[in-house]
Amino acid sequence: EILANPIELQRQFMFLMADYAKIWTNLQYAQEGRDTYPVIAPKSGDRRFKDERWTERPLHNAVMQAYLVTCRMIEDLVHNTKIDSDQKAFAEFTISQVLDALSPSNVWFLNPVVMDETIQTGGENFVKGLNKLLNDFDRDHPRIEMVNPAAFEVGKNIAITEGAVVYENKLVQLLQYAPTTDMVNKKPVFIVAPWINKYYILDLRQENSLVKYLVDQGHTVFITSWVNPSEELGDTAFEDYLEKGIYDCTDAIKKITGEETIQMVGYCIGGTLLGCALSHAQKTGRSFAHSATFITAMLDFTDPGPVSLFISDEQIEALEAFMEGHGGILPGIYLHTTFNLLRSNDLIWSFFVNNYMLGQDPYAFDLLYWNGDMTNLPSKMHAFYLRNMYLENNVVKPNCLKVLGAPIDLGDVNVPCFFISTKDDHIAPWKTIYKGFQAIGSQDKEFVLAGSGHVAGIVNPPVKKKNGYWVNKAKNVGVEEQWFNASEKQEGSWWTYWDQWLNAKNKGQAKARKITKKNTLEPAPGSYVKVKTKANAA
């Protein structure tokens, strides 16, 4: 298609040559000590060229700018081609992967940081890097190590908030956390975590644990710790997660607390499940929710972002065949790799440079440890989820999706609802989440937009005083852009705002609910979360 339009190709090539000429002129000016004016600068958030040596050294600055203008020209050519939107999106993604791989930051003699390290160490950095490379690829599922695996241990220095497993079945362990206040809100908080990764993203270290924060604010907190499924659970269905993860667990919480309704929270895919459960409960006469919070949770999948590139009828059929050949599960390494490709510069190439070219040890970073603690997925559930949510968008279509025998209609949901999304989320785009917010039938609902991305925007404790969030108290403000244009930015963490919302929906106080020996099956974080996939254990 690009070659079929030689006029546009020639025009873009002329622009590129003009940019190259300006860069060459700047390089000559720099050598003469004259002022220079950059032709292009890295995009905000592009950390490949953040080191000041890229701009201070004329030759490396010229290499960087030549690369960036070339990328811009190629991206413009692909973007302006007149092809199907799905084909264009896939082409743009593919081109971006190639361009990212060809970045001068990934070439040792073009990267000033690597060059300096090589000179200073006499090449020892490459010896160390080669050893790391051989170690990382000497396993069943080769991968670049993102974090020192010995830096963290679940239950030792992450996921350490005091609590206990108070209920379990073959699919989930229910954790209850010990109170830290004398009085607590009567309505307990139950977090339905996603099962595509481990729950402790919400309970990393004490200073950034949302669980610990809620407990300290006087909430009785429960959370799901899903099993890391092996082949015997390959036939587990989406409905099983609803029945065993929400209904069975809420029954246990009611028994423990004496409360008939609960402040429900659904995170990511856990929020999609919660939305289905709320509608199903309304249809079948069940009652368990006092309120519902949806954290980066899509209910409408009209535009799910870059993930949609990997989802089509053909791809799902191929995936089903693949999972059948792997004992009825999708090994965690494959989903992990897919998400990393969506941010290859940050989650692949930066570690390639750090580990193999600089010869440095991986970072001791809790978020990265969690990111690498992968989980498997049951084939039956995963295929159902991809087909009914991502491909056919059935959740948001009234009575189109049946779960446990009842048709789902989000318009039935009538409990107070709180939606939190993040502005730079590439996994669950905020504008798409806003569409799901609009589909909820409740007249008492609020949408809040936090800064940053899918994880960093959520794990944002008040002590950091960063990112901020946007609120809009108006009713029926229309589409996403109208909501945002009429919103007001607040400083600090959305945690405090949400806590105020939970308190406003609460119904009085009760004496702190201590965890009894009778209810304790084992101490938190429990055993399910410690089950590693083969790739993790390698």
Coordinates of C-alpha atoms in Angstrom, one line a residue:
E1 CA 0.0 0.0 0.0
I2 CA 2.8 2.4 0.8
L3 CA 4.7 1.6 -2.4
A4 CA 1.4 2.1 -4.3
N5 CA 1.5 5.8 -3.4
P6 CA 4.9 6.9 -4.7
I7 CA 4.0 10.6 -4.4
E8 CA 3.4 10.4 -0.6
L9 CA 6.5 8.2 -0.3
Q10 CA 8.6 10.8 -2.1
R11 CA 7.2 13.7 -0.1
Q12 CA 8.0 11.9 3.2
F13 CA 11.5 11.0 2.0
M14 CA 12.2 14.7 1.1
F15 CA 11.1 15.8 4.6
L16 CA 13.4 13.1 6.1
M17 CA 16.3 14.3 4.0
A18 CA 15.7 17.9 5.1
D19 CA 15.7 16.8 8.7
Y20 CA 19.0 14.9 8.2
A21 CA 20.5 18.0 6.7
K22 CA 19.5 20.1 9.7
I23 CA 20.9 17.4 12.1
W24 CA 24.2 17.4 10.1
T25 CA 24.3 21.2 10.2
N26 CA 23.7 21.1 14.0
L27 CA 26.6 18.6 14.4
Q28 CA 28.9 20.9 12.5
Y29 CA 27.8 23.9 14.6
A30 CA 28.3 22.0 17.8
Q31 CA 31.9 21.2 16.8
E32 CA 32.5 24.9 16.1
G33 CA 31.0 25.9 19.5
R34 CA 28.0 27.6 17.9
D35 CA 24.4 27.4 19.2
T36 CA 22.3 24.5 17.9
Y37 CA 18.6 23.9 17.8
P38 CA 17.2 20.3 18.1
V39 CA 15.2 19.0 15.2
I40 CA 13.3 16.6 17.4
A41 CA 13.2 15.6 21.0
P42 CA 12.2 12.3 22.6
K43 CA 8.6 12.0 23.5
S44 CA 7.6 12.5 27.1
G45 CA 8.2 9.3 29.0
D46 CA 10.7 7.9 26.6
R47 CA 13.5 6.9 29.0
R48 CA 15.9 5.4 26.5
F49 CA 17.6 8.8 26.0
K50 CA 17.1 10.3 29.5
D51 CA 20.9 10.2 30.3
E52 CA 22.3 13.7 29.8
R53 CA 25.2 12.2 27.7
W54 CA 22.7 11.8 24.8
T55 CA 22.3 15.5 24.5
E56 CA 25.7 16.7 25.8
R57 CA 27.7 14.8 23.2
P58 CA 27.1 16.1 19.7
L59 CA 27.7 12.9 17.8
H60 CA 25.4 10.8 20.1
N61 CA 22.8 13.6 20.0
A62 CA 22.9 13.5 16.2
V63 CA 22.5 9.7 16.2
M64 CA 19.5 10.0 18.5
Q65 CA 17.8 12.7 16.5
A66 CA 18.4 10.9 13.2
Y67 CA 16.8 7.8 14.7
L68 CA 13.8 9.7 16.0
V69 CA 13.1 11.5 12.7
T70 CA 13.4 8.2 10.8
C71 CA 10.9 6.7 13.2
R72 CA 8.6 9.6 12.7
M73 CA 8.7 9.3 9.0
I74 CA 8.0 5.6 9.0
E75 CA 5.2 5.9 11.5
D76 CA 3.6 8.7 9.5
L77 CA 3.7 6.6 6.3
V78 CA 2.0 3.7 8.0
H79 CA -0.5 5.9 9.7
N80 CA -1.5 7.6 6.5
T81 CA -2.0 4.4 4.5
K82 CA -5.6 3.7 3.4
I83 CA -6.1 0.3 4.8
D84 CA -8.5 -1.4 7.1
S85 CA -8.3 0.1 10.7
D86 CA -7.5 -3.3 12.2
Q87 CA -4.8 -4.0 9.6
K88 CA -3.4 -0.5 10.2
A89 CA -3.3 -1.0 14.0
F90 CA -1.5 -4.3 13.6
A91 CA 0.9 -2.8 11.1
E92 CA 1.6 0.1 13.5
F93 CA 2.3 -2.3 16.3
T94 CA 4.6 -4.4 14.2
I95 CA 6.5 -1.5 12.9
S96 CA 6.9 -0.1 16.5
Q97 CA 8.4 -3.4 17.6
V98 CA 11.0 -3.3 14.8
L99 CA 11.8 0.4 15.4
D100 CA 12.2 -0.2 19.2
A101 CA 14.6 -3.1 18.5
L102 CA 16.7 -0.9 16.2
S103 CA 17.1 1.9 18.6
P104 CA 20.7 3.2 19.0
S105 CA 20.3 2.8 22.7
N106 CA 20.3 -1.0 22.1
V107 CA 23.7 -0.8 20.2
W108 CA 26.7 -0.7 22.4
F109 CA 28.9 1.5 20.3
L110 CA 26.0 4.0 19.7
N111 CA 25.0 4.1 23.4
P112 CA 27.2 6.6 25.3
V113 CA 26.3 5.0 28.7
V114 CA 27.4 1.6 27.5
M115 CA 30.5 2.9 25.8
D116 CA 31.7 4.7 29.0
E117 CA 31.0 1.6 31.1
T118 CA 33.0 -0.6 28.6
I119 CA 36.0 1.8 28.8
Q120 CA 35.9 2.1 32.6
T121 CA 35.6 -1.7 33.2
G122 CA 37.8 -2.8 30.3
G123 CA 35.0 -4.8 28.8
E124 CA 34.1 -6.6 32.1
N125 CA 30.5 -5.4 31.7
F126 CA 30.1 -7.6 28.6
V127 CA 31.6 -10.6 30.4
K128 CA 29.1 -10.2 33.2
G129 CA 26.3 -9.5 30.6
L130 CA 27.1 -12.7 28.7
N131 CA 26.9 -14.8 31.9
K132 CA 23.5 -13.3 32.7
L133 CA 22.4 -13.9 29.1
L134 CA 23.4 -17.6 29.3
N135 CA 21.7 -18.0 32.7
D136 CA 18.4 -16.3 31.6
F137 CA 18.2 -18.4 28.4
D138 CA 19.2 -21.7 30.0
R139 CA 15.6 -22.6 31.0
D140 CA 12.4 -24.1 29.6
H141 CA 11.0 -20.6 29.0
P142 CA 13.8 -18.2 28.3
R143 CA 13.2 -14.6 29.4
I144 CA 15.1 -11.5 30.5
E145 CA 15.2 -11.3 34.3
M146 CA 13.7 -8.0 35.4
V147 CA 14.3 -8.2 39.1
N148 CA 16.7 -10.1 41.4
P149 CA 14.5 -13.1 42.4
A150 CA 16.3 -13.3 45.8
A151 CA 15.3 -9.7 46.7
F152 CA 11.7 -10.5 47.6
E153 CA 9.8 -13.4 49.2
V154 CA 6.0 -13.4 49.5
G155 CA 5.1 -13.4 53.2
K156 CA 8.6 -12.2 54.2
N157 CA 9.1 -8.7 52.8
I158 CA 6.1 -8.3 50.5
A159 CA 2.4 -9.4 51.2
I160 CA 3.1 -9.1 54.9
T161 CA 0.0 -7.3 56.2
E162 CA -1.2 -9.4 59.2
G163 CA -4.1 -11.6 58.5
A164 CA -5.3 -15.2 57.9
V165 CA -6.9 -17.5 55.4
V166 CA -10.5 -17.8 56.7
Y167 CA -12.1 -19.7 53.9
E168 CA -10.9 -21.7 50.9
N169 CA -12.1 -23.9 48.1
K170 CA -10.3 -25.4 45.1
L171 CA -10.2 -22.1 43.3
V172 CA -9.6 -19.4 45.9
Q173 CA -8.4 -18.6 49.4
L174 CA -10.2 -15.8 51.2
L175 CA -7.9 -13.6 53.3
Q176 CA -9.1 -11.5 56.2
Y177 CA -6.8 -8.8 57.6
A178 CA -6.3 -8.1 61.3
P179 CA -7.7 -4.7 62.5
T180 CA -5.4 -1.9 63.6
T181 CA -8.1 0.3 65.1
D182 CA -10.4 -0.2 68.1
M183 CA -13.5 0.5 66.0
V184 CA -14.2 -0.4 62.4
N185 CA -16.8 0.4 59.8
K186 CA -19.7 -2.0 60.0
K187 CA -19.7 -2.8 56.3
P188 CA -16.6 -4.9 55.5
V189 CA -14.6 -4.4 52.3
F190 CA -14.1 -7.4 50.0
I191 CA -11.6 -7.0 47.2
V192 CA -12.1 -9.4 44.2
A193 CA -8.5 -9.4 42.8
P194 CA -7.7 -10.4 39.2
W195 CA -6.7 -14.0 38.6
I196 CA -4.4 -13.2 35.7
N197 CA -1.7 -12.2 38.3
K198 CA -1.2 -12.4 42.0
Y199 CA -3.4 -10.4 44.5
Y200 CA -0.5 -8.9 46.4
I201 CA -0.1 -6.0 43.9
L202 CA -2.5 -4.4 46.5
D203 CA -0.2 -5.5 49.4
L204 CA 3.4 -5.1 48.4
R205 CA 5.4 -3.3 51.1
Q206 CA 3.7 -1.7 54.1
E207 CA 4.4 1.8 52.7
N208 CA 2.6 1.2 49.4
S209 CA 0.0 -1.4 50.5
L210 CA -3.6 -0.5 49.7
V211 CA -4.8 -3.3 52.0
K212 CA -2.7 -1.9 54.9
Y213 CA -4.0 1.6 54.2
L214 CA -7.7 0.5 54.3
V215 CA -7.1 -1.5 57.5
D216 CA -5.5 1.5 59.1
Q217 CA -8.5 3.7 58.1
G218 CA -10.8 1.4 60.1
H219 CA -12.1 -1.0 57.4
T220 CA -12.5 -4.8 57.8
V221 CA -10.7 -6.0 54.7
F222 CA -11.0 -9.3 52.8
I223 CA -9.4 -10.3 49.5
T224 CA -9.3 -13.2 47.1
S225 CA -6.1 -15.1 46.6
W226 CA -6.8 -17.2 43.5
V227 CA -5.1 -20.6 42.9
N228 CA -2.4 -20.7 40.3
P229 CA -4.1 -23.4 38.2
S230 CA -2.5 -26.5 37.0
E231 CA -3.8 -29.0 34.4
E232 CA -6.5 -30.5 36.7
L233 CA -8.2 -27.1 36.7
G234 CA -8.1 -26.6 32.9
D235 CA -11.8 -27.1 32.6
T236 CA -12.6 -24.3 35.1
A237 CA -15.2 -21.9 33.7
F238 CA -15.8 -18.2 34.1
E239 CA -18.9 -19.1 36.0
D240 CA -16.8 -21.0 38.5
Y241 CA -14.9 -17.9 39.4
L242 CA -18.2 -16.1 40.0
E243 CA -19.7 -18.9 42.1
K244 CA -16.7 -19.9 44.1
G245 CA -14.9 -16.6 44.1
I246 CA -17.8 -14.2 44.8
Y247 CA -20.8 -16.1 46.1
D248 CA -19.0 -18.6 48.3
C249 CA -16.6 -15.9 49.7
T250 CA -19.4 -13.4 50.4
D251 CA -21.3 -16.1 52.2
A252 CA -18.2 -16.7 54.4
I253 CA -17.8 -13.0 55.0
K254 CA -21.4 -12.6 56.0
K255 CA -21.0 -15.4 58.5
I256 CA -17.8 -13.9 59.9
T257 CA -19.0 -10.3 60.2
G258 CA -22.7 -10.7 60.7
E259 CA -23.3 -8.2 57.9
E260 CA -25.7 -9.1 55.1
T261 CA -24.2 -6.7 52.6
I262 CA -20.6 -5.8 51.8
Q263 CA -18.6 -3.0 50.2
M264 CA -17.5 -4.9 47.1
V265 CA -14.4 -4.0 45.1
G266 CA -13.4 -5.5 41.7
Y267 CA -9.9 -5.0 40.4
C268 CA -9.2 -5.4 36.6
I269 CA -10.8 -8.6 35.4
G270 CA -12.1 -9.0 39.0
G271 CA -14.2 -6.0 38.3
T272 CA -15.6 -7.5 35.1
L273 CA -16.6 -10.5 37.2
L274 CA -18.1 -8.3 39.8
G275 CA -20.2 -6.5 37.3
C276 CA -21.6 -9.8 36.1
A277 CA -22.2 -10.9 39.6
L278 CA -24.1 -7.8 40.6
S279 CA -26.5 -8.2 37.6
H280 CA -26.8 -12.0 38.2
A281 CA -27.7 -11.4 41.9
Q282 CA -30.3 -8.9 40.9
K283 CA -31.8 -11.4 38.4
T284 CA -31.8 -14.3 40.9
G285 CA -32.8 -12.5 44.1
R286 CA -29.5 -12.8 45.8
S287 CA -28.1 -10.0 48.0
F288 CA -24.5 -9.4 48.9
A289 CA -23.4 -5.9 47.8
H290 CA -23.8 -2.7 49.8
S291 CA -21.7 -0.8 47.2
A292 CA -19.4 -1.6 44.4
T293 CA -16.0 -0.2 43.4
F294 CA -14.5 -0.9 40.0
I295 CA -10.7 -0.5 39.8
T296 CA -9.4 -0.2 36.2
A297 CA -12.1 -2.7 35.3
M298 CA -13.7 -2.9 31.8
L299 CA -17.3 -3.7 31.4
D300 CA -17.6 -2.3 27.9
F301 CA -14.9 -3.6 25.6
T302 CA -15.6 -1.4 22.6
D303 CA -12.0 -0.2 22.4
P304 CA -9.8 -2.4 24.7
G305 CA -6.6 -0.8 23.5
P306 CA -3.5 -2.5 22.0
V307 CA -4.5 -5.9 23.6
S308 CA -7.1 -6.2 20.8
L309 CA -4.2 -6.8 18.3
F310 CA -3.9 -10.3 19.7
I311 CA -7.6 -11.1 19.7
S312 CA -9.6 -12.4 16.7
D313 CA -11.6 -15.5 15.9
E314 CA -8.6 -17.1 14.2
Q315 CA -6.2 -16.2 17.1
I316 CA -8.6 -17.5 19.7
E317 CA -9.1 -20.8 17.8
A318 CA -5.3 -21.2 17.6
L319 CA -5.0 -20.3 21.3
E320 CA -7.6 -22.9 22.2
A321 CA -5.6 -25.6 20.3
F322 CA -2.4 -24.4 21.9
M323 CA -3.9 -24.6 25.4
E324 CA -5.4 -28.1 24.7
G325 CA -1.9 -29.2 23.9
H326 CA -0.6 -27.7 27.2
G327 CA -2.9 -29.7 29.5
G328 CA -5.9 -27.2 29.3
I329 CA -4.0 -24.2 30.6
L330 CA -2.3 -21.1 29.2
P331 CA 1.2 -21.0 30.8
G332 CA 1.7 -17.7 32.5
I333 CA 4.8 -16.9 30.5
Y334 CA 2.8 -16.3 27.4
L335 CA 0.4 -13.7 28.8
H336 CA 3.4 -12.1 30.6
T337 CA 5.3 -11.8 27.3
T338 CA 2.2 -10.3 25.5
F339 CA 1.8 -7.6 28.1
N340 CA 5.5 -6.8 28.0
L341 CA 5.4 -6.4 24.2
L342 CA 2.9 -3.6 24.7
R343 CA 5.6 -1.6 26.4
S344 CA 8.7 -3.2 24.9
N345 CA 11.0 -0.2 25.6
D346 CA 10.3 -0.2 29.3
L347 CA 9.8 -3.9 29.9
I348 CA 12.1 -5.6 27.4
W349 CA 14.8 -3.4 25.9
S350 CA 15.7 -1.4 29.0
F351 CA 16.5 -4.7 30.8
F352 CA 18.4 -5.9 27.7
V353 CA 20.7 -2.9 28.0
N354 CA 21.0 -3.0 31.8
N355 CA 21.5 -6.7 32.2
Y356 CA 23.5 -7.8 29.1
M357 CA 25.2 -4.6 27.9
L358 CA 26.0 -2.9 31.2
G359 CA 26.3 -6.2 33.0
Q360 CA 24.4 -4.8 36.0
D361 CA 22.2 -6.8 38.3
P362 CA 18.4 -6.5 37.8
Y363 CA 16.6 -4.0 40.0
A364 CA 15.2 -4.8 43.4
F365 CA 11.8 -3.4 42.7
D366 CA 8.6 -4.8 44.2
L367 CA 6.4 -3.9 41.3
L368 CA 8.7 -5.7 38.9
Y369 CA 8.9 -8.8 41.1
W370 CA 5.1 -8.9 41.2
N371 CA 5.0 -8.4 37.4
G372 CA 7.3 -11.5 36.9
D373 CA 5.3 -13.7 39.4
M374 CA 3.2 -15.1 36.6
T375 CA 0.0 -17.2 36.9
N376 CA -1.5 -19.8 34.5
L377 CA -5.0 -19.5 33.2
P378 CA -7.6 -22.3 32.7
S379 CA -8.3 -22.7 28.9
K380 CA -12.1 -22.9 29.3
M381 CA -12.3 -19.6 31.3
H382 CA -9.7 -17.8 29.1
A383 CA -11.4 -18.7 25.8
F384 CA -14.8 -17.7 27.1
Y385 CA -13.4 -14.4 28.4
L386 CA -11.6 -13.5 25.2
R387 CA -14.6 -14.4 23.0
N388 CA -17.4 -12.9 25.1
M389 CA -15.7 -9.8 26.4
Y390 CA -13.0 -8.7 24.0
L391 CA -14.3 -10.1 20.7
E392 CA -18.1 -9.8 21.1
N393 CA -18.4 -7.3 23.9
N394 CA -21.4 -9.2 25.3
V395 CA -21.2 -7.9 28.9
V396 CA -22.5 -4.5 28.0
K397 CA -25.2 -5.8 25.7
P398 CA -28.4 -6.3 27.8
N399 CA -29.4 -10.0 28.2
C400 CA -26.8 -11.1 25.6
L401 CA -24.5 -13.0 28.0
K402 CA -25.8 -15.8 30.3
V403 CA -23.9 -16.7 33.4
L404 CA -25.0 -19.4 35.8
G405 CA -28.3 -19.6 33.9
A406 CA -29.2 -15.9 34.1
P407 CA -28.9 -13.2 31.5
I408 CA -26.6 -10.3 32.4
D409 CA -27.9 -6.7 32.2
L410 CA -25.7 -4.0 33.7
G411 CA -28.7 -1.8 33.8
D412 CA -30.1 -3.9 36.6
V413 CA -27.2 -2.8 38.9
N414 CA -28.7 -0.5 41.5
V415 CA -26.1 -0.3 44.3
P416 CA -23.8 2.8 44.7
C417 CA -20.8 2.5 42.3
F418 CA -17.4 4.0 42.3
F419 CA -15.2 3.7 39.2
I420 CA -11.4 4.5 39.3
S421 CA -9.4 4.5 36.1
T422 CA -6.0 5.8 35.1
K423 CA -5.1 8.4 32.5
D424 CA -2.3 6.5 30.8
D425 CA -3.6 3.0 31.1
H426 CA -2.7 1.0 28.0
I427 CA -4.3 -2.3 29.2
A428 CA -7.7 -0.9 30.2
P429 CA -8.1 2.6 28.5
W430 CA -10.0 5.0 30.7
K431 CA -12.3 6.1 27.9
T432 CA -13.4 2.5 27.5
I433 CA -13.9 2.1 31.3
Y434 CA -16.0 5.3 31.2
K435 CA -18.4 3.6 28.7
G436 CA -18.9 0.8 31.2
F437 CA -19.5 3.3 33.9
Q438 CA -22.3 4.8 31.8
A439 CA -23.8 1.4 31.2
I440 CA -24.3 0.7 34.9
G441 CA -27.9 1.3 35.9
S442 CA -27.3 2.8 39.4
Q443 CA -28.3 6.4 39.8
D444 CA -25.7 6.7 42.6
K445 CA -22.4 6.4 40.8
E446 CA -19.1 8.3 40.5
F447 CA -16.2 8.2 38.0
V448 CA -12.7 9.2 39.1
L449 CA -9.6 9.4 36.9
A450 CA -6.2 9.0 38.4
G451 CA -2.8 10.0 36.9
S452 CA -0.2 7.5 35.5
G453 CA -0.8 4.0 34.3
H454 CA -2.5 0.7 34.9
V455 CA -0.4 -0.2 38.0
A456 CA 1.5 2.9 39.1
G457 CA -1.7 4.9 39.0
I458 CA -3.5 2.5 41.4
V459 CA -0.6 1.7 43.7
N460 CA -0.2 5.4 44.7
P461 CA -0.1 5.8 48.5
P462 CA -0.9 9.3 49.9
V463 CA 2.6 9.7 51.3
K464 CA 4.0 9.9 47.8
K465 CA 1.9 13.0 47.0
K466 CA 2.1 12.4 43.3
N467 CA 0.0 11.8 40.1
G468 CA -3.2 13.4 41.3
Y469 CA -6.7 12.6 40.1
W470 CA -9.7 14.2 38.4
V471 CA -13.2 14.4 39.7
N472 CA -16.5 15.6 38.2
K473 CA -19.5 15.8 40.5
A474 CA -21.9 16.7 37.7
K475 CA -24.6 14.3 36.6
N476 CA -25.1 13.1 33.1
V477 CA -22.0 14.9 31.7
G478 CA -22.0 13.0 28.4
V479 CA -19.1 11.3 26.7
E480 CA -15.6 10.9 28.0
E481 CA -14.1 14.1 26.7
Q482 CA -17.0 16.2 28.0
W483 CA -16.5 14.6 31.4
F484 CA -12.8 15.3 31.4
N485 CA -13.1 18.9 30.2
A486 CA -15.5 19.6 33.0
S487 CA -13.5 17.8 35.7
E488 CA -11.2 19.3 38.3
K489 CA -7.8 17.9 39.1
Q490 CA -7.1 17.2 42.8
E491 CA -3.6 16.8 44.2
G492 CA -2.5 13.7 46.0
S493 CA -3.7 10.1 46.0
W494 CA -7.1 8.8 45.0
W495 CA -7.0 6.5 48.0
T496 CA -8.0 9.3 50.4
Y497 CA -10.9 10.3 48.1
W498 CA -12.1 6.7 47.8
D499 CA -11.9 6.2 51.5
Q500 CA -14.2 9.2 52.0
W501 CA -16.6 7.7 49.6
L502 CA -16.6 4.3 51.4
N503 CA -17.1 6.0 54.7
A504 CA -20.1 8.0 53.3
K505 CA -21.7 4.7 52.1
N506 CA -21.0 2.9 55.4
K507 CA -23.7 2.3 58.1
G508 CA -22.2 3.0 61.5
Q509 CA -19.3 1.5 63.5
A510 CA -18.6 -1.8 65.2
K511 CA -15.9 -3.1 67.6
A512 CA -12.8 -4.3 65.7
R513 CA -13.3 -7.8 64.3
K514 CA -10.3 -9.8 65.5
I515 CA -9.4 -12.9 63.6
T516 CA -10.3 -16.0 65.7
K517 CA -8.4 -19.3 65.8
K518 CA -11.7 -21.0 64.9
N519 CA -11.7 -19.1 61.5
T520 CA -8.0 -19.4 60.8
L521 CA -7.0 -22.0 58.3
E522 CA -3.4 -20.7 57.9
P523 CA -1.7 -17.3 58.3
A524 CA -1.7 -14.8 55.5
P525 CA -0.7 -14.7 52.7
G526 CA -1.7 -18.3 52.5
S527 CA -0.4 -21.1 50.3
Y528 CA -2.1 -20.5 47.0
V529 CA -0.2 -17.3 46.3
K530 CA 3.1 -19.1 46.8
V531 CA 2.5 -21.6 44.0
K532 CA 4.9 -20.7 41.2
T533 CA 4.6 -21.4 37.5
K534 CA 7.4 -23.4 35.9
A535 CA 8.9 -20.3 34.4
N536 CA 9.0 -18.6 37.7
A537 CA 10.5 -21.5 39.5
A538 CA 13.2 -22.0 36.8

